[in-house]
Coordinates of C-alpha atoms in Angstrom, one line a residue:
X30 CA 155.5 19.9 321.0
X31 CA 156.2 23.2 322.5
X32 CA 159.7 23.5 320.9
X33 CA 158.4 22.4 317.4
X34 CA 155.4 25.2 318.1
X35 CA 158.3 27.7 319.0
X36 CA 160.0 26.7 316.0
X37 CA 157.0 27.3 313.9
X38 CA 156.0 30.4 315.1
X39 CA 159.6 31.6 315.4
X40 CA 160.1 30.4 311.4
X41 CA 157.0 31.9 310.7
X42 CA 157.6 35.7 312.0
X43 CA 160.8 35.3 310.3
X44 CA 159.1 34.5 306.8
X45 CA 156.6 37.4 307.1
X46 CA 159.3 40.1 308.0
X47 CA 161.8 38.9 304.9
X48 CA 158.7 39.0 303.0
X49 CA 157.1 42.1 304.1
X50 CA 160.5 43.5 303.4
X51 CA 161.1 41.9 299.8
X52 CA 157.2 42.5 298.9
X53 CA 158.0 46.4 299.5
X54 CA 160.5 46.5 296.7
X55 CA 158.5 45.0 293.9
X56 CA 156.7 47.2 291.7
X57 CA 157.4 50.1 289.1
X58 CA 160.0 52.3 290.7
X59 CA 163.5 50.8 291.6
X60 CA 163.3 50.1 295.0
X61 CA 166.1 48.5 296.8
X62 CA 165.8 46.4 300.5
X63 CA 168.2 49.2 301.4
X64 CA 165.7 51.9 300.5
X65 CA 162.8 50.3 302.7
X66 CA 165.6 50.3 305.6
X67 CA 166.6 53.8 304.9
X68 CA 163.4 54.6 305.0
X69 CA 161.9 52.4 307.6
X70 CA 165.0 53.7 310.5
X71 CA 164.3 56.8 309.6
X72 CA 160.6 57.3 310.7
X73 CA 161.3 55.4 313.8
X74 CA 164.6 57.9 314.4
X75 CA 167.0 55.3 314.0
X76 CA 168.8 56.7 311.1
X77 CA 169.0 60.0 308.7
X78 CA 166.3 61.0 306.1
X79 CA 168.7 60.1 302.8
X80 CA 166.1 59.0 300.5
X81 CA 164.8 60.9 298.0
X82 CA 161.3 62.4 298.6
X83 CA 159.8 60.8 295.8
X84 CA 161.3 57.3 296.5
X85 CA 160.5 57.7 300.1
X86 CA 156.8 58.6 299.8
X87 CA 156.8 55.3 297.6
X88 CA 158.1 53.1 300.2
X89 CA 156.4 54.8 303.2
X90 CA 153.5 56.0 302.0
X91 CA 152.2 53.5 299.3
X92 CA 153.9 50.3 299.7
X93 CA 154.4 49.6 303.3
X94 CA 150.8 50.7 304.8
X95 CA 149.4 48.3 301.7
X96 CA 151.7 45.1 302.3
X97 CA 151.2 45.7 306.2
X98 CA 147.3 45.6 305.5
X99 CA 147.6 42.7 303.5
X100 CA 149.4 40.6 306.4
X101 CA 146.9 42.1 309.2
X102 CA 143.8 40.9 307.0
X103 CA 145.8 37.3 306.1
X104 CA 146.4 36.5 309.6
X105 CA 142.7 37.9 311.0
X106 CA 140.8 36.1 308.0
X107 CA 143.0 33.3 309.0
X108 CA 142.2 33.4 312.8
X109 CA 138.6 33.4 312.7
X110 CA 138.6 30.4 310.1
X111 CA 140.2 28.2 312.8
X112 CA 138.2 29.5 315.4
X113 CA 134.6 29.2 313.6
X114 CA 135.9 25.7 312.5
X115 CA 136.2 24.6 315.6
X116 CA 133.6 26.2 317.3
X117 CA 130.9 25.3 314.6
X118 CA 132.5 21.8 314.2
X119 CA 132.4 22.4 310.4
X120 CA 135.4 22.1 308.0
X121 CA 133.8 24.4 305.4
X122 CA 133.4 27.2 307.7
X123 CA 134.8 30.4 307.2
X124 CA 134.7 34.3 308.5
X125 CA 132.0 35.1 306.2
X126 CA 129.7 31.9 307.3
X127 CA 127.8 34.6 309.4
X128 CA 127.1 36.8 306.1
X129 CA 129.1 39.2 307.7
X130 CA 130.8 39.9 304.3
X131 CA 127.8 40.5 302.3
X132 CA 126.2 43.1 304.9
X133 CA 129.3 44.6 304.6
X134 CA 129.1 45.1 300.9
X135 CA 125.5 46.7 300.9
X136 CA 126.6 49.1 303.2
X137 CA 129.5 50.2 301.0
X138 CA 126.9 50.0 298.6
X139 CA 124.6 52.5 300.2
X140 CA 127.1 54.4 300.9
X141 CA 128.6 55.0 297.6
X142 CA 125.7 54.1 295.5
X143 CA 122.6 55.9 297.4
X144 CA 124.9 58.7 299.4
X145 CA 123.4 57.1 302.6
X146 CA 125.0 59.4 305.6
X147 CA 124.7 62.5 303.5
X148 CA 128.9 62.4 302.9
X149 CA 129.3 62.6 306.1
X150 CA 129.8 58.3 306.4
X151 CA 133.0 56.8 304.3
X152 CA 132.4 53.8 302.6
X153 CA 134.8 51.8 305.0
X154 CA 131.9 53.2 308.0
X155 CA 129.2 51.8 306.1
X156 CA 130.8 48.4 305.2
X157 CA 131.4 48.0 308.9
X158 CA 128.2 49.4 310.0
X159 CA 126.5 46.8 307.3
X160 CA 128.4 44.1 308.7
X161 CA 127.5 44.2 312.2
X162 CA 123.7 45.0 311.2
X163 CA 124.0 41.1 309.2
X164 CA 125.5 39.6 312.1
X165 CA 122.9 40.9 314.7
X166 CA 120.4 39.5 312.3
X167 CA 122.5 35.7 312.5
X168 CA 121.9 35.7 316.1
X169 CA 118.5 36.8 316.2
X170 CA 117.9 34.1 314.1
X171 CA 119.6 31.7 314.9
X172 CA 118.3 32.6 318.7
X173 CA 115.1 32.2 317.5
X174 CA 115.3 28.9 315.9
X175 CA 117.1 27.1 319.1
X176 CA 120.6 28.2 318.9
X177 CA 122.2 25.3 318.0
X178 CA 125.4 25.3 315.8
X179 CA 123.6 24.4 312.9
X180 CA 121.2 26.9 313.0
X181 CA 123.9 29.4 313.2
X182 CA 125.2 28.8 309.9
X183 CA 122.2 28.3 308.3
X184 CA 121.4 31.5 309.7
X185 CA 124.7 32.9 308.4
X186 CA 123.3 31.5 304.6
X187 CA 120.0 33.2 304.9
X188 CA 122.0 36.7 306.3
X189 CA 124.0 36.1 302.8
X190 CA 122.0 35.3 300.5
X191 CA 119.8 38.3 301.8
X192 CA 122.3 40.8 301.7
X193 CA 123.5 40.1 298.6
X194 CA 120.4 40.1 297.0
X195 CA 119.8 43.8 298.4
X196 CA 123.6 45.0 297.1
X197 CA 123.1 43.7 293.2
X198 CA 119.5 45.2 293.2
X199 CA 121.3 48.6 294.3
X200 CA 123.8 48.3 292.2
X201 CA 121.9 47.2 288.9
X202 CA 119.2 50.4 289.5
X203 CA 120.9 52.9 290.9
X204 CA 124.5 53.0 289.8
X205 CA 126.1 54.5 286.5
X206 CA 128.4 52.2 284.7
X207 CA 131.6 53.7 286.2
X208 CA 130.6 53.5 289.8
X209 CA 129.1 50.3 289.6
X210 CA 132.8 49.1 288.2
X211 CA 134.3 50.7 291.1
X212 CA 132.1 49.3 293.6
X213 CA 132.1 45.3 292.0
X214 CA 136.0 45.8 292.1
X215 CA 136.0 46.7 295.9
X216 CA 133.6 43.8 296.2
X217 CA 136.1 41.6 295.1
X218 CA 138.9 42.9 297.7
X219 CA 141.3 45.6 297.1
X220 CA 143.9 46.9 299.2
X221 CA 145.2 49.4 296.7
X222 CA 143.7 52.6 299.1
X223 CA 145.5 51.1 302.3
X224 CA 146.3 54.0 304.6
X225 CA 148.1 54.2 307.9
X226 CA 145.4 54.2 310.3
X227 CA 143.8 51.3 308.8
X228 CA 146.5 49.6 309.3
X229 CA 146.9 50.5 313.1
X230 CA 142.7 49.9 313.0
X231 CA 142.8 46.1 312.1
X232 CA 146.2 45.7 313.6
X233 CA 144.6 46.5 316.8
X234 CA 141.4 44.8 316.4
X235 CA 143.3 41.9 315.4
X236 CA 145.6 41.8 318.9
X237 CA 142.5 41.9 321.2
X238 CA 140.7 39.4 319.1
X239 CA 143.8 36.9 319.0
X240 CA 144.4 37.7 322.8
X241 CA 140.5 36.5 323.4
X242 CA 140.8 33.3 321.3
X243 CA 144.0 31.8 322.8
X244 CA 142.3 32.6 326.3
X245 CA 139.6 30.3 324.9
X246 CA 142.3 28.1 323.1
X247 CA 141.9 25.0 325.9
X248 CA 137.7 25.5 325.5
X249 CA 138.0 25.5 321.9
X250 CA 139.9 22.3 322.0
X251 CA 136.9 21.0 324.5
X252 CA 134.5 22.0 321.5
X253 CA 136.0 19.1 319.3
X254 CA 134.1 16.2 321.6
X255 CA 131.0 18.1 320.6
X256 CA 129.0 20.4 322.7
X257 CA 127.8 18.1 325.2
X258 CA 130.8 16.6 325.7
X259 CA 132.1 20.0 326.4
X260 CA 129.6 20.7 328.6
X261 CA 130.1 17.6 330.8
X262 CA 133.9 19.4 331.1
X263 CA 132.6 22.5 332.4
X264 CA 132.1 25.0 329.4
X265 CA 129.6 27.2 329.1
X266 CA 129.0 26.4 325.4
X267 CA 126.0 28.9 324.7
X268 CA 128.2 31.9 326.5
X269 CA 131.4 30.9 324.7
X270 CA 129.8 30.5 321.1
X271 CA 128.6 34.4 321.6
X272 CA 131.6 35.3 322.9
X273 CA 133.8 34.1 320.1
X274 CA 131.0 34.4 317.3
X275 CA 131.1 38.0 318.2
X276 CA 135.0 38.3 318.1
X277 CA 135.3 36.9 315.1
X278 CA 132.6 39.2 313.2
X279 CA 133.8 42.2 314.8
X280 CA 137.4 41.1 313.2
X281 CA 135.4 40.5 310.0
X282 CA 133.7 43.3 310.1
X283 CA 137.4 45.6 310.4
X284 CA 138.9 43.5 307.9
X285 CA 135.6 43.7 304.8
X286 CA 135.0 47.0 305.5
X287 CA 139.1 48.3 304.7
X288 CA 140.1 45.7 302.4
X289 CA 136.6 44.7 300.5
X290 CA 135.6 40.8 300.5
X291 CA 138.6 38.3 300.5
X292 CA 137.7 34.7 299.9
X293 CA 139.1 31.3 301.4
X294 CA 141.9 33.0 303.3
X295 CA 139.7 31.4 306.6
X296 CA 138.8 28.8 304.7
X297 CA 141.6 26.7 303.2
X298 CA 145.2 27.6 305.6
X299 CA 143.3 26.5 308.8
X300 CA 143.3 23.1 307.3
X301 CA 147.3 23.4 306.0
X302 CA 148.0 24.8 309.5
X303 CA 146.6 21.8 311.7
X304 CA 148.4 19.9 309.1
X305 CA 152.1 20.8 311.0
X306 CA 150.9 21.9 314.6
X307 CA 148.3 19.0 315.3
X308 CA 144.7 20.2 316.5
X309 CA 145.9 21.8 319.7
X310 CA 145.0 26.1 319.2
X311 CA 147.4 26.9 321.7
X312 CA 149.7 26.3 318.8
X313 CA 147.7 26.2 315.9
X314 CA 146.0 30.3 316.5
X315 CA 149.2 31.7 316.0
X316 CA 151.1 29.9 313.7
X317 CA 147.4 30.3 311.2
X318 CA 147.9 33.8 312.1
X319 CA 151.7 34.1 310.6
X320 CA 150.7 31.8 308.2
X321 CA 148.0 33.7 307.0
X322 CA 149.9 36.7 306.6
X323 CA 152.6 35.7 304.3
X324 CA 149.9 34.2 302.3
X325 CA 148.1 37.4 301.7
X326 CA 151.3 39.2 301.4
X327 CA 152.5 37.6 298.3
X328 CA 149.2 37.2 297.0
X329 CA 148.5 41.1 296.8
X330 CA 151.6 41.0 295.3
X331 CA 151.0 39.3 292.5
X332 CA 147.8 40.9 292.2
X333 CA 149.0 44.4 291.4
X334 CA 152.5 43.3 289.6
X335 CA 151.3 40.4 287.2
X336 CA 149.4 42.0 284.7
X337 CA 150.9 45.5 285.5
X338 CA 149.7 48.5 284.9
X339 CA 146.2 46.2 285.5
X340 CA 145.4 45.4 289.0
X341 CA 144.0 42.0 289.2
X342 CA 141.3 42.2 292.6
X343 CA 142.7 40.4 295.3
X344 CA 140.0 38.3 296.0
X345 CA 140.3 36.7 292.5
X346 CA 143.4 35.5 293.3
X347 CA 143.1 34.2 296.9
X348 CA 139.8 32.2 294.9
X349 CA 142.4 31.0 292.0
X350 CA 145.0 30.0 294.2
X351 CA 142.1 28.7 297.2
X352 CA 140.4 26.1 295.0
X353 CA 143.3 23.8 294.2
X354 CA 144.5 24.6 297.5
X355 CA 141.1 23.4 299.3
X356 CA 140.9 20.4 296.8
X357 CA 144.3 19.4 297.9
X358 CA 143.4 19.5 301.4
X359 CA 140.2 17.5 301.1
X360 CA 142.4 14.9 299.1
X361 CA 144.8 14.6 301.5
X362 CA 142.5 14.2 304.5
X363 CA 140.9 11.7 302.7
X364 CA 143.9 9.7 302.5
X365 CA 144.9 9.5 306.0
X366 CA 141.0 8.7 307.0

């Protein structure tokens, strides 16, 4: 098992650099593999400045930071599905379970909508500010009501169906007809305004979440016996379920708040993952992770090339492709129970 989990994750970071790479050169402009090298070895002083400025802005500046963002949001949305899977012992679980997806679209919304902050809060500030205000209101709740797993998604529901009630009302009365297209397309996930230090944001974010899961990777495993059967092997299940309910909405949180709301990402690869590394999240974290990226890599891909010069949100085609995808899975767990 640990030289087919090598093998996976080795294949896997393989995949995602060819198709980081190949993903780069799709678009309008002619752009060649050895135009994203030329350009690539030359910012990291491995090679001469030959491009043209034009072609090298488009490779450097627009293309990579986007397809970059796309992988770091596939493999985090990706990551906390497994984990909240586990954790919550519930197959339909997913990063925004907690509603930290819709609190992060009313505060984009009272950001851009109601000039909350004055102009001195970006919209990605308020998304993230949003989405940890709905998460703090899941655990009050679900504190409240006995803390169970359960209750936490059910309190995750109420946080969504709250939040997104208060976004449409905002947008419906307060927004003119262009702003209220802009905001409903960020709503349904775009990466098109990726940027550098987003990148190195959720990249970051991502690491130190990814490093705290695999510490808990042997407790999360413990968590498939059910809680009590976890806590007759020595986890502290109340102190764990904060610690990684709060990782994995702080990951959320990044991720909504630079690249919008992405659906079934967390939802549907967990389930294809397990499906070739077995239950074990030792193995499975990272190998969700790279799978997760690639995913999201292609998909934004085909979002801004298919109907071209239209960009199709990404979130419609995660939920296009998802569906099918999640049907599949069901049918084929089914099967083998």
């Amino acid at each position: 098992m640990s030289a087919r989990a090598a093998l996976l994750t080795g294949g896997g970071l393989a995949v995602l650099l060819a198709s980081v790479a190949v993903a780069v050169t799709i678009g309008p402009a002619d752009i060649s593999p050895a135009d994203v090298w030329t350009s690539v070895a030359a910012r990291l002083g491995l090679g001469e400045a030959t491009l043209p400025p034009l072609r090298d802005g488009i490779v450097w500046n627009l293309r990579m930071p986007r397809t970059l963002l796309a992988a770091v949001c596939g493999a985090g949305l990706a990551v906390c599905g497994a984990v909240l899977q586990s954790l919550l012992r519930n197959p339909l679980a997913d990063p925004f379970v907690l509603g930290v997806s819709s609190g992060a679209s009313t505060g984009a919304v009272a950001v851009v909508v109601l000039g909350v902050g004055g102009g001195a809060v970006s919209l990605s500030a308020g998304a993230f500010l949003g989405a940890l205000l709905s998460f703090g209101l899941v655990l009050v709740l679900s504190h409240s009501l006995g803390g169970s797993t359960d209750r936490v998604v059910l309190s995750g529901v109420a946080a969504m169906q709250l939040f997104s009630a208060l976004t449409s009302v905002t947008v419906l009365t307060s927004a003119d007809a262009e702003t209220t297209r802009s905001v409903l397309f960020w709503l349904l996930g775009s990466l098109a305004g990726a940027t550098w230090d987003q990148v190195l944001l959720c990249a970051l974010v991502l690491a130190a979440v990814l490093a705290v899961c695999l510490g808990y990777a042997r407790t999360l495993d413990a968590f498939a016996f059910g809680e009590e059967a976890a806590a007759g092997l020595g986890v502290h299940v109340a102190r764990t379920r904060l610690v990684l309910l709060s990782a994995t909405a702080l990951l959320t949180a990044v991720l909504v708040s630079c690249a919008g709301a992405i659906g079934f990402v967390g939802l549907v690869l967990p389930h294809a993952t397990r499906a070739l590394t077995g239950p074990g999240h030792a193995r499975l974290l990272p190998v969700t992770a790279l799978t997760g990226a690639v995913f999201l890599v292609w998909v934004d891909t085909a979002a801004r090339t298919v109907l071209d010069p239209q960009e199709v949100p990404v979130g419609v085609v995660t939920s296009l492709i998802g569906v099918p995808a999640f049907v599949a899975v069901l049918h084929r767990g089914r099967r083998k129970a």
